[in-house]
Amino acid sequence: MTMTATATRDGPSLTSAGHSTFGGGLNLSGTYRAPRFARPPKGPRPKPIPEPSLPSAQPAAPPGRVIHAKIEDRIQFKDSVVVIKAVAHGATYALIQVTDSAVPRKEPAPSKPRTLSPERIARKMAALKAFTKHMQHREYLNRVSAGERPSITLETAAKAMKAWNAIWVASGGLMPIPAACTGPDGEMFYSWDRGRHHLELEIIPGQHAEFFYRDRETEQLWAEDYNIGEPLSAEAIQKLQLFR
Amino acid sequence: MTKPRPGSDGDLLPAGTLVFRIGKRADPSPEALKQKKPPEILFKPSSDDEESPGKRLSIWIEELTLPDQGWAFMGCDPAKTMVACLNVDAIRAIQPPEPFDPLGAEWEQALLPDGSVNNLPGAEGHAGITGLLQGGNGKMDSKRRKALRSKLADAAEISPVPVPHNLPEEHLRVAAYFIHEKGKGSQEANWISAVRQLRRATVQAHKQQEEQVGEGKGGHH
């Protein structure tokens, strides 16, 4: 983007809100311009201040003329105000195009329409579905922990969410959302079923949570305490793999 | 299905009897409702069950008691809304983990909270599941009991109609009128029959809907 500094013969340009931050200022020729007051100041008229010389090689602009200079030029004005104006990007680009007209203008290659493979679409749909279910589960936890007689406390709901996040992460984001239900004494029950495999996590207020696994075919049973917030055991992670 | 004749306390329930259990403070998630599977905690005997002479898990016979009646006997607790239905045959078919005994289903005299016999309409359908309090206090037996409850949960289904029922009153009025037209029973009995019929019709409609969805999914494969 090209930047230009613009200064006018009439003095400093206006800053934000249309007011100069200074009551007066110096124009390009360095002449002091008094601020506009409602009334002229009383008392003896001050002595005229000698005009300061312009140290730059830049010629003084004739009255009313506007100078456009690149900001890199660094024109030094003593006590003067420089207002920087940005040139609109589009206009600058068009200008470059015109000046380089000797070279045939290269039209940008049209971008290829993005096509997704069926697998990728399926993956995206699955991710969207999982996200929706995750949000539904959050809403469910909010609902059962709110109201006059909540089924579970806010603390249990927070623990449940934390446990679910840990399980989801430990499963590589592939664990399905649990079927959840509250218990008679403020517990939260999570369960997962996949064919022969059944896994539960019981979140009990004031106690460690408890995993319970049952293999419907072999009748294998497994149970383990889980302190929510701590990493899952290797055996628990192994069980999670059965539900991915 | 023929209406079973209420038996004496401890008698075995007839084969094929449909029973239900009302869950306490069981608030299922949308995912659990979709799966229609109750949590195993629903089959954990309460302290009242543990202290009862038969040490049975309280259940009700669908032909004799409306879930709404059972809910009223339990004190109309708004936290008890889930109804899990299962068949006595499925209860008896559960394979217990060694060395536990199989589960059973027996008649049980319904009692009021003050301990007196409950003779209110619908109370005759009270029964209980035996065998859920086997074993000792060790972790292994605790795991075995949990396995039994988990198997019961596998055999059960959450009813699409909670307690108290959410059936439209106009529908109930129409159903009760037609039952009255047949000239059977009192107004209250007709109303109870109407609730039962509409509960069953709702369950049936849900099943048909699921089957249609299942067929639709199957057609795509």
Coordinates of C-alpha atoms in Angstrom, one line a residue:
Chain A
M1 CA 0.0 0.0 0.0
T2 CA 1.4 3.5 -1.0
M3 CA 1.3 6.1 1.7
T4 CA 1.3 9.8 1.0
A5 CA 1.7 12.7 3.3
T6 CA -0.6 15.6 2.5
A7 CA -0.2 19.0 3.8
T8 CA -2.0 22.1 2.7
R9 CA -1.1 25.7 2.5
D10 CA -4.0 26.4 4.7
G11 CA -2.4 24.7 7.6
P12 CA -2.7 21.3 9.2
S13 CA -5.4 18.9 8.0
L14 CA -8.0 18.0 10.5
T15 CA -7.6 14.9 12.7
S16 CA -10.3 12.8 14.0
A17 CA -13.6 14.5 14.9
G18 CA -12.7 17.2 12.5
H19 CA -10.6 19.2 14.9
S20 CA -7.0 20.0 14.9
T21 CA -5.3 18.8 18.1
F22 CA -3.6 22.1 18.2
G23 CA -5.3 25.4 18.4
G24 CA -3.2 26.7 15.6
G25 CA -0.2 25.5 13.6
L26 CA 2.3 26.2 11.0
N27 CA 1.7 25.9 7.3
L28 CA 4.2 24.9 4.8
S29 CA 5.8 28.3 4.6
G30 CA 6.1 28.2 8.4
T31 CA 3.8 31.1 9.0
Y32 CA 2.1 30.9 12.3
R33 CA -1.6 30.7 12.1
A34 CA -3.4 31.7 15.3
P35 CA -6.2 29.5 16.6
R36 CA -9.7 30.7 16.0
F37 CA -11.1 32.2 19.2
A38 CA -14.5 33.8 19.6
R39 CA -12.8 37.0 20.5
P40 CA -9.4 38.3 19.9
P41 CA -7.2 38.2 23.0
K42 CA -7.1 41.4 24.9
G43 CA -3.9 43.3 25.7
P44 CA -1.0 44.5 23.6
R45 CA -0.7 42.9 20.2
P46 CA 2.2 40.3 20.3
K47 CA 5.3 41.0 18.3
P48 CA 5.3 39.2 15.0
I49 CA 7.3 36.0 15.1
P50 CA 10.0 35.8 12.4
E51 CA 9.2 33.2 9.8
P52 CA 11.2 30.0 10.2
S53 CA 13.1 28.8 7.2
L54 CA 12.2 25.5 5.5
P55 CA 15.2 23.2 5.9
S56 CA 14.2 20.7 3.2
A57 CA 15.0 21.1 -0.5
Q58 CA 11.3 20.9 -1.2
P59 CA 10.0 24.1 -2.6
A60 CA 7.2 25.9 -0.8
A61 CA 3.9 25.2 -2.2
P62 CA 2.0 28.1 -3.7
P63 CA -1.0 29.2 -1.7
G64 CA -3.9 26.7 -1.9
R65 CA -1.9 24.0 -3.6
V66 CA -1.8 20.5 -2.2
I67 CA 1.4 18.5 -2.1
H68 CA 1.3 14.8 -2.3
A69 CA 4.5 13.2 -1.2
K70 CA 5.5 9.7 -0.3
I71 CA 5.9 9.1 3.3
E72 CA 9.4 7.8 2.7
D73 CA 10.4 11.4 1.6
R74 CA 10.4 12.5 5.3
I75 CA 9.9 16.1 4.7
Q76 CA 11.1 17.9 7.8
F77 CA 8.8 20.7 8.9
K78 CA 9.6 22.5 12.1
D79 CA 6.6 22.3 14.4
S80 CA 4.4 21.5 11.5
V81 CA 1.6 18.9 11.4
V82 CA 1.7 16.1 8.8
V83 CA -1.4 14.2 8.1
I84 CA -0.9 10.8 6.5
K85 CA -3.5 9.6 4.0
A86 CA -3.6 6.1 2.7
V87 CA -4.4 5.6 -0.9
A88 CA -7.1 3.0 -1.5
H89 CA -5.5 -0.3 -2.4
G90 CA -7.6 -0.9 -5.5
A91 CA -6.7 2.5 -7.0
T92 CA -3.0 1.9 -6.5
Y93 CA -3.2 -1.5 -8.1
A94 CA -5.0 0.0 -11.1
L95 CA -2.4 2.7 -11.4
I96 CA 0.4 0.0 -11.4
Q97 CA -1.5 -1.8 -14.1
V98 CA -1.7 1.2 -16.3
T99 CA 1.9 2.2 -15.9
D100 CA 3.0 -1.3 -16.8
S101 CA 0.8 -1.4 -19.9
A102 CA 3.8 -2.4 -22.1
V103 CA 3.5 -5.8 -20.6
P104 CA 0.3 -7.6 -21.5
R105 CA -1.9 -7.7 -18.4
K106 CA -2.0 -11.2 -17.0
E107 CA -5.4 -12.2 -16.0
P108 CA -5.4 -14.2 -12.8
A109 CA -6.0 -17.9 -13.4
P110 CA -9.5 -18.8 -12.4
S111 CA -9.5 -20.8 -9.2
K112 CA -10.5 -24.4 -9.5
P113 CA -13.9 -25.2 -8.0
R114 CA -13.3 -27.1 -4.8
T115 CA -14.5 -30.6 -5.1
L116 CA -14.6 -32.9 -2.2
S117 CA -14.2 -36.6 -2.5
P118 CA -17.1 -38.7 -1.2
E119 CA -14.8 -39.9 1.7
R120 CA -14.0 -36.4 2.7
I121 CA -17.7 -35.4 2.5
A122 CA -18.5 -38.4 4.7
R123 CA -15.7 -37.4 7.2
K124 CA -17.0 -33.8 7.3
M125 CA -20.6 -35.0 7.8
A126 CA -19.5 -37.3 10.6
A127 CA -17.5 -34.5 12.3
L128 CA -20.5 -32.2 12.0
K129 CA -22.8 -34.9 13.5
A130 CA -20.3 -35.5 16.3
F131 CA -20.1 -31.8 17.1
T132 CA -23.9 -31.5 17.1
K133 CA -24.2 -34.4 19.5
H134 CA -21.5 -33.0 21.7
M135 CA -23.4 -29.7 21.9
Q136 CA -26.6 -31.6 22.7
H137 CA -24.8 -33.3 25.5
R138 CA -23.6 -30.0 26.9
E139 CA -27.1 -28.7 26.8
Y140 CA -28.3 -31.8 28.6
L141 CA -25.8 -31.4 31.4
N142 CA -26.8 -27.7 31.7
R143 CA -30.5 -28.7 31.9
V144 CA -30.1 -31.4 34.5
S145 CA -27.9 -29.2 36.7
A146 CA -30.2 -26.2 36.6
G147 CA -33.6 -25.3 38.0
E148 CA -35.2 -25.5 41.4
R149 CA -34.6 -29.1 42.0
P150 CA -31.7 -30.1 39.8
S151 CA -31.0 -33.8 39.3
I152 CA -27.3 -33.3 39.7
T153 CA -25.2 -30.5 41.1
L154 CA -23.2 -28.0 38.9
E155 CA -20.0 -29.7 40.3
T156 CA -21.2 -33.1 39.1
A157 CA -22.1 -31.7 35.7
A158 CA -18.7 -30.1 35.4
K159 CA -17.0 -33.4 36.5
A160 CA -19.1 -35.3 33.9
M161 CA -18.1 -32.9 31.2
K162 CA -14.4 -33.1 32.2
A163 CA -14.6 -36.9 32.2
W164 CA -16.2 -37.0 28.8
N165 CA -13.6 -34.7 27.4
A166 CA -10.8 -36.9 28.8
I167 CA -12.4 -40.0 27.3
W168 CA -13.0 -38.3 24.0
V169 CA -9.4 -37.2 23.7
A170 CA -8.0 -40.5 24.9
S171 CA -10.0 -42.3 22.2
G172 CA -8.5 -40.0 19.6
G173 CA -11.8 -38.2 19.1
L174 CA -13.5 -41.4 18.0
M175 CA -15.6 -42.3 21.1
P176 CA -19.3 -41.8 20.4
I177 CA -21.3 -39.6 22.7
P178 CA -22.5 -41.5 25.8
A179 CA -26.0 -42.4 26.6
A180 CA -26.3 -40.4 29.9
C181 CA -28.8 -40.6 32.7
T182 CA -29.0 -39.1 36.2
G183 CA -29.3 -41.3 39.3
P184 CA -31.4 -41.2 42.4
D185 CA -28.6 -39.7 44.6
G186 CA -27.2 -37.0 42.2
E187 CA -25.1 -39.4 40.2
M188 CA -24.4 -39.2 36.5
F189 CA -24.2 -42.4 34.4
Y190 CA -22.5 -42.6 31.1
S191 CA -22.8 -45.7 29.0
W192 CA -21.6 -46.9 25.7
D193 CA -22.7 -50.0 23.8
R194 CA -21.2 -51.5 20.7
G195 CA -22.3 -55.1 19.9
R196 CA -20.9 -57.3 22.6
H197 CA -19.2 -54.5 24.5
H198 CA -20.7 -52.5 27.2
L199 CA -18.9 -49.7 29.1
E200 CA -20.2 -47.5 31.9
L201 CA -18.8 -44.6 33.9
E202 CA -20.5 -43.7 37.1
I203 CA -19.8 -40.2 38.4
I204 CA -20.7 -40.1 42.0
P205 CA -20.7 -36.9 44.0
G206 CA -17.9 -36.7 46.5
Q207 CA -16.3 -40.0 45.3
H208 CA -14.1 -41.3 42.6
A209 CA -15.8 -42.1 39.4
E210 CA -16.1 -45.8 38.5
F211 CA -15.6 -47.5 35.2
F212 CA -17.5 -50.8 34.6
Y213 CA -17.0 -53.0 31.5
R214 CA -19.0 -56.1 30.5
D215 CA -18.4 -58.4 27.5
R216 CA -21.7 -59.8 26.6
E217 CA -20.2 -62.8 24.9
T218 CA -17.4 -63.9 27.2
E219 CA -19.1 -62.5 30.4
Q220 CA -15.8 -60.8 31.2
L221 CA -16.2 -58.1 33.9
W222 CA -13.9 -55.2 34.6
A223 CA -14.2 -52.3 37.0
E224 CA -11.8 -49.5 38.0
D225 CA -11.9 -46.3 40.0
Y226 CA -11.1 -43.2 38.1
N227 CA -10.2 -39.9 39.6
I228 CA -11.6 -37.3 37.2
G229 CA -8.8 -34.9 36.1
E230 CA -6.1 -37.5 36.2
P231 CA -5.0 -39.4 33.1
L232 CA -6.9 -42.5 32.2
S233 CA -5.2 -45.9 32.9
A234 CA -3.8 -47.9 30.1
E235 CA -6.5 -50.5 30.7
A236 CA -9.3 -47.9 30.5
I237 CA -7.8 -46.6 27.2
Q238 CA -7.7 -50.1 25.9
K239 CA -11.4 -50.5 26.7
L240 CA -12.2 -47.3 24.9
Q241 CA -10.7 -48.7 21.7
L242 CA -13.5 -51.2 21.6
F243 CA -16.1 -48.5 21.0
R244 CA -14.4 -46.4 18.3
Chain B
M1 CA -53.1 -61.2 26.6
T2 CA -55.2 -62.4 29.5
K3 CA -55.2 -60.4 32.7
P4 CA -53.2 -62.3 35.3
R5 CA -54.9 -63.1 38.6
P6 CA -53.2 -61.4 41.5
G7 CA -51.2 -64.0 43.5
S8 CA -50.1 -64.2 47.1
D9 CA -46.9 -62.6 48.3
G10 CA -43.9 -64.8 47.1
D11 CA -45.8 -66.6 44.3
L12 CA -44.1 -66.7 41.0
L13 CA -45.4 -64.4 38.3
P14 CA -46.9 -66.1 35.2
A15 CA -44.6 -66.6 32.3
G16 CA -44.8 -63.8 29.7
T17 CA -46.0 -61.2 32.1
L18 CA -45.1 -57.6 31.2
V19 CA -43.8 -55.6 34.0
F20 CA -42.4 -52.1 34.5
R21 CA -40.2 -50.2 36.9
I22 CA -40.5 -46.6 37.7
G23 CA -37.1 -44.9 38.0
K24 CA -36.2 -42.3 40.7
R25 CA -34.7 -39.1 39.5
A26 CA -33.7 -40.7 36.3
D27 CA -33.3 -38.0 33.7
P28 CA -32.1 -39.5 30.4
S29 CA -30.1 -37.7 27.8
P30 CA -31.4 -37.5 24.2
E31 CA -28.9 -40.2 23.2
A32 CA -30.2 -42.5 26.0
L33 CA -33.8 -41.9 24.9
K34 CA -32.8 -42.7 21.3
Q35 CA -31.2 -46.0 22.4
K36 CA -34.3 -46.6 24.7
K37 CA -32.0 -48.3 27.1
P38 CA -32.4 -47.5 30.8
P39 CA -29.3 -47.2 33.0
E40 CA -28.4 -50.1 35.3
I41 CA -28.9 -47.9 38.3
L42 CA -32.6 -48.1 37.6
F43 CA -32.4 -51.7 38.8
K44 CA -30.5 -51.0 42.0
P45 CA -32.7 -51.9 44.9
S46 CA -33.6 -48.8 47.0
S47 CA -33.1 -48.7 50.8
D48 CA -36.8 -49.5 51.1
D49 CA -36.4 -52.6 48.9
E50 CA -33.4 -53.7 50.9
E51 CA -35.3 -53.4 54.1
S52 CA -38.4 -55.2 52.8
P53 CA -39.0 -58.8 54.0
G54 CA -38.7 -60.2 50.4
K55 CA -35.7 -58.0 49.6
R56 CA -37.1 -57.6 46.1
L57 CA -36.8 -54.8 43.6
S58 CA -40.2 -53.2 43.3
I59 CA -41.9 -53.6 39.9
W60 CA -45.5 -53.4 38.6
I61 CA -47.5 -55.7 36.3
E62 CA -48.6 -53.8 33.3
E63 CA -52.0 -55.6 33.0
L64 CA -53.0 -54.7 36.5
T65 CA -51.4 -51.4 37.3
L66 CA -51.0 -48.2 35.2
P67 CA -47.6 -46.6 35.5
D68 CA -49.5 -43.5 36.6
Q69 CA -51.1 -45.4 39.4
G70 CA -47.7 -46.9 40.5
W71 CA -46.3 -43.4 40.4
A72 CA -49.2 -42.1 42.6
F73 CA -48.5 -44.9 45.1
M74 CA -44.9 -43.9 45.2
G75 CA -45.9 -40.3 46.2
C76 CA -46.3 -38.6 42.9
D77 CA -42.6 -37.6 43.0
P78 CA -41.9 -35.3 40.0
A79 CA -38.4 -36.7 40.0
K80 CA -39.7 -40.2 39.1
T81 CA -40.6 -40.0 35.5
M82 CA -38.9 -42.8 33.7
V83 CA -40.7 -46.1 33.1
A84 CA -38.7 -49.1 32.0
C85 CA -40.6 -52.1 30.6
L86 CA -39.5 -55.7 30.5
N87 CA -40.9 -59.2 30.2
V88 CA -40.7 -61.7 33.1
D89 CA -39.3 -64.3 30.7
A90 CA -36.4 -62.0 29.9
I91 CA -35.7 -61.5 33.6
R92 CA -35.6 -65.2 34.3
A93 CA -33.4 -65.9 31.2
I94 CA -30.6 -63.7 32.5
Q95 CA -27.5 -65.8 33.1
P96 CA -26.1 -64.9 36.5
P97 CA -22.3 -64.6 37.0
E98 CA -20.9 -67.5 39.0
P99 CA -21.7 -68.3 41.8
F100 CA -24.8 -66.1 41.9
D101 CA -28.3 -67.6 41.5
P102 CA -30.7 -66.6 38.7
L103 CA -33.1 -63.7 39.1
G104 CA -36.7 -64.3 39.8
A105 CA -40.0 -62.4 39.6
E106 CA -42.6 -62.8 42.3
W107 CA -45.8 -61.3 43.6
E108 CA -45.4 -58.9 46.4
Q109 CA -48.0 -57.3 48.6
A110 CA -48.1 -53.6 48.0
L111 CA -47.8 -51.4 51.1
L112 CA -48.5 -47.8 51.8
P113 CA -45.8 -45.5 53.1
D114 CA -47.1 -46.1 56.7
G115 CA -46.6 -49.8 56.3
S116 CA -50.3 -50.7 56.0
V117 CA -51.6 -52.9 53.1
N118 CA -52.4 -50.9 50.0
N119 CA -55.9 -51.9 48.8
L120 CA -56.3 -49.0 46.3
P121 CA -57.2 -49.8 42.7
G122 CA -54.1 -50.9 40.8
A123 CA -52.1 -51.9 43.9
E124 CA -52.8 -55.6 43.1
G125 CA -50.3 -55.4 40.3
H126 CA -47.3 -55.0 42.7
A127 CA -44.4 -57.5 42.3
G128 CA -40.7 -57.8 42.8
I129 CA -37.5 -59.1 41.2
T130 CA -35.4 -61.3 43.5
G131 CA -31.7 -62.0 43.5
L132 CA -30.3 -58.5 43.1
L133 CA -28.9 -58.4 46.6
Q134 CA -26.8 -61.5 46.5
G135 CA -23.2 -61.7 47.6
G136 CA -21.2 -59.8 50.2
N137 CA -19.6 -56.4 50.4
G138 CA -16.5 -57.2 48.5
K139 CA -15.6 -55.5 45.2
M140 CA -16.0 -58.8 43.2
D141 CA -19.6 -59.3 44.4
S142 CA -20.4 -55.7 43.8
K143 CA -19.2 -56.1 40.3
R144 CA -21.4 -59.2 39.9
R145 CA -24.4 -57.4 41.2
K146 CA -23.7 -54.6 38.7
A147 CA -23.5 -57.1 35.9
L148 CA -26.9 -58.5 36.9
R149 CA -28.4 -54.9 36.8
S150 CA -26.6 -54.3 33.5
K151 CA -28.2 -57.4 32.0
L152 CA -31.6 -56.3 33.3
A153 CA -31.0 -52.9 31.6
D154 CA -30.2 -54.7 28.4
A155 CA -33.5 -56.6 28.7
A156 CA -35.6 -53.4 29.4
E157 CA -36.8 -50.6 27.2
I158 CA -37.7 -47.0 28.2
S159 CA -41.3 -46.4 27.6
P160 CA -42.0 -43.5 25.3
V161 CA -44.8 -42.4 27.7
P162 CA -43.4 -41.1 31.0
V163 CA -45.1 -40.8 34.4
P164 CA -47.4 -38.9 34.7
H165 CA -48.6 -39.6 31.2
N166 CA -48.6 -36.8 28.6
L167 CA -51.5 -38.1 26.6
P168 CA -53.9 -35.5 25.3
E169 CA -57.1 -35.3 27.4
E170 CA -59.3 -35.0 24.4
H171 CA -58.0 -38.4 23.1
L172 CA -58.6 -39.9 26.5
R173 CA -62.2 -38.6 26.6
V174 CA -62.9 -40.1 23.2
A175 CA -61.3 -43.5 24.2
A176 CA -63.2 -43.5 27.6
Y177 CA -66.5 -42.7 25.8
F178 CA -66.1 -45.7 23.4
I179 CA -65.2 -48.0 26.4
H180 CA -68.3 -46.7 28.1
E181 CA -70.4 -47.4 25.0
K182 CA -69.4 -51.1 25.3
G183 CA -71.2 -50.9 28.7
K184 CA -68.3 -52.0 30.9
G185 CA -67.3 -50.8 34.3
S186 CA -67.5 -47.5 36.2
Q187 CA -66.5 -44.1 34.9
E188 CA -63.1 -44.4 36.8
A189 CA -62.5 -47.9 35.4
N190 CA -63.3 -46.7 31.9
W191 CA -60.9 -43.8 32.3
I192 CA -58.1 -46.1 33.5
S193 CA -58.8 -48.4 30.6
A194 CA -58.6 -45.5 28.2
V195 CA -55.2 -44.4 29.6
R196 CA -53.9 -48.0 29.3
Q197 CA -55.2 -48.3 25.7
L198 CA -53.7 -45.0 24.7
R199 CA -50.4 -45.8 26.4
R200 CA -50.2 -49.1 24.5
A201 CA -51.2 -47.4 21.3
T202 CA -48.4 -44.8 21.7
V203 CA -45.9 -47.5 22.4
Q204 CA -47.1 -49.3 19.3
A205 CA -46.9 -46.2 17.2
H206 CA -43.4 -45.6 18.3
K207 CA -42.4 -49.1 17.4
Q208 CA -44.0 -48.8 14.0
Q209 CA -42.2 -45.5 13.4
E210 CA -38.9 -47.1 14.3
E211 CA -39.5 -50.0 12.0
Q212 CA -40.3 -47.7 9.2
V213 CA -37.1 -45.7 9.9
G214 CA -35.2 -48.9 10.0
E215 CA -36.6 -50.1 6.7
G216 CA -35.8 -46.7 5.2
K217 CA -32.2 -47.0 6.3
G218 CA -32.1 -50.5 5.1
G219 CA -33.3 -49.5 1.6
H220 CA -30.4 -47.1 1.2
H221 CA -27.8 -49.8 1.7

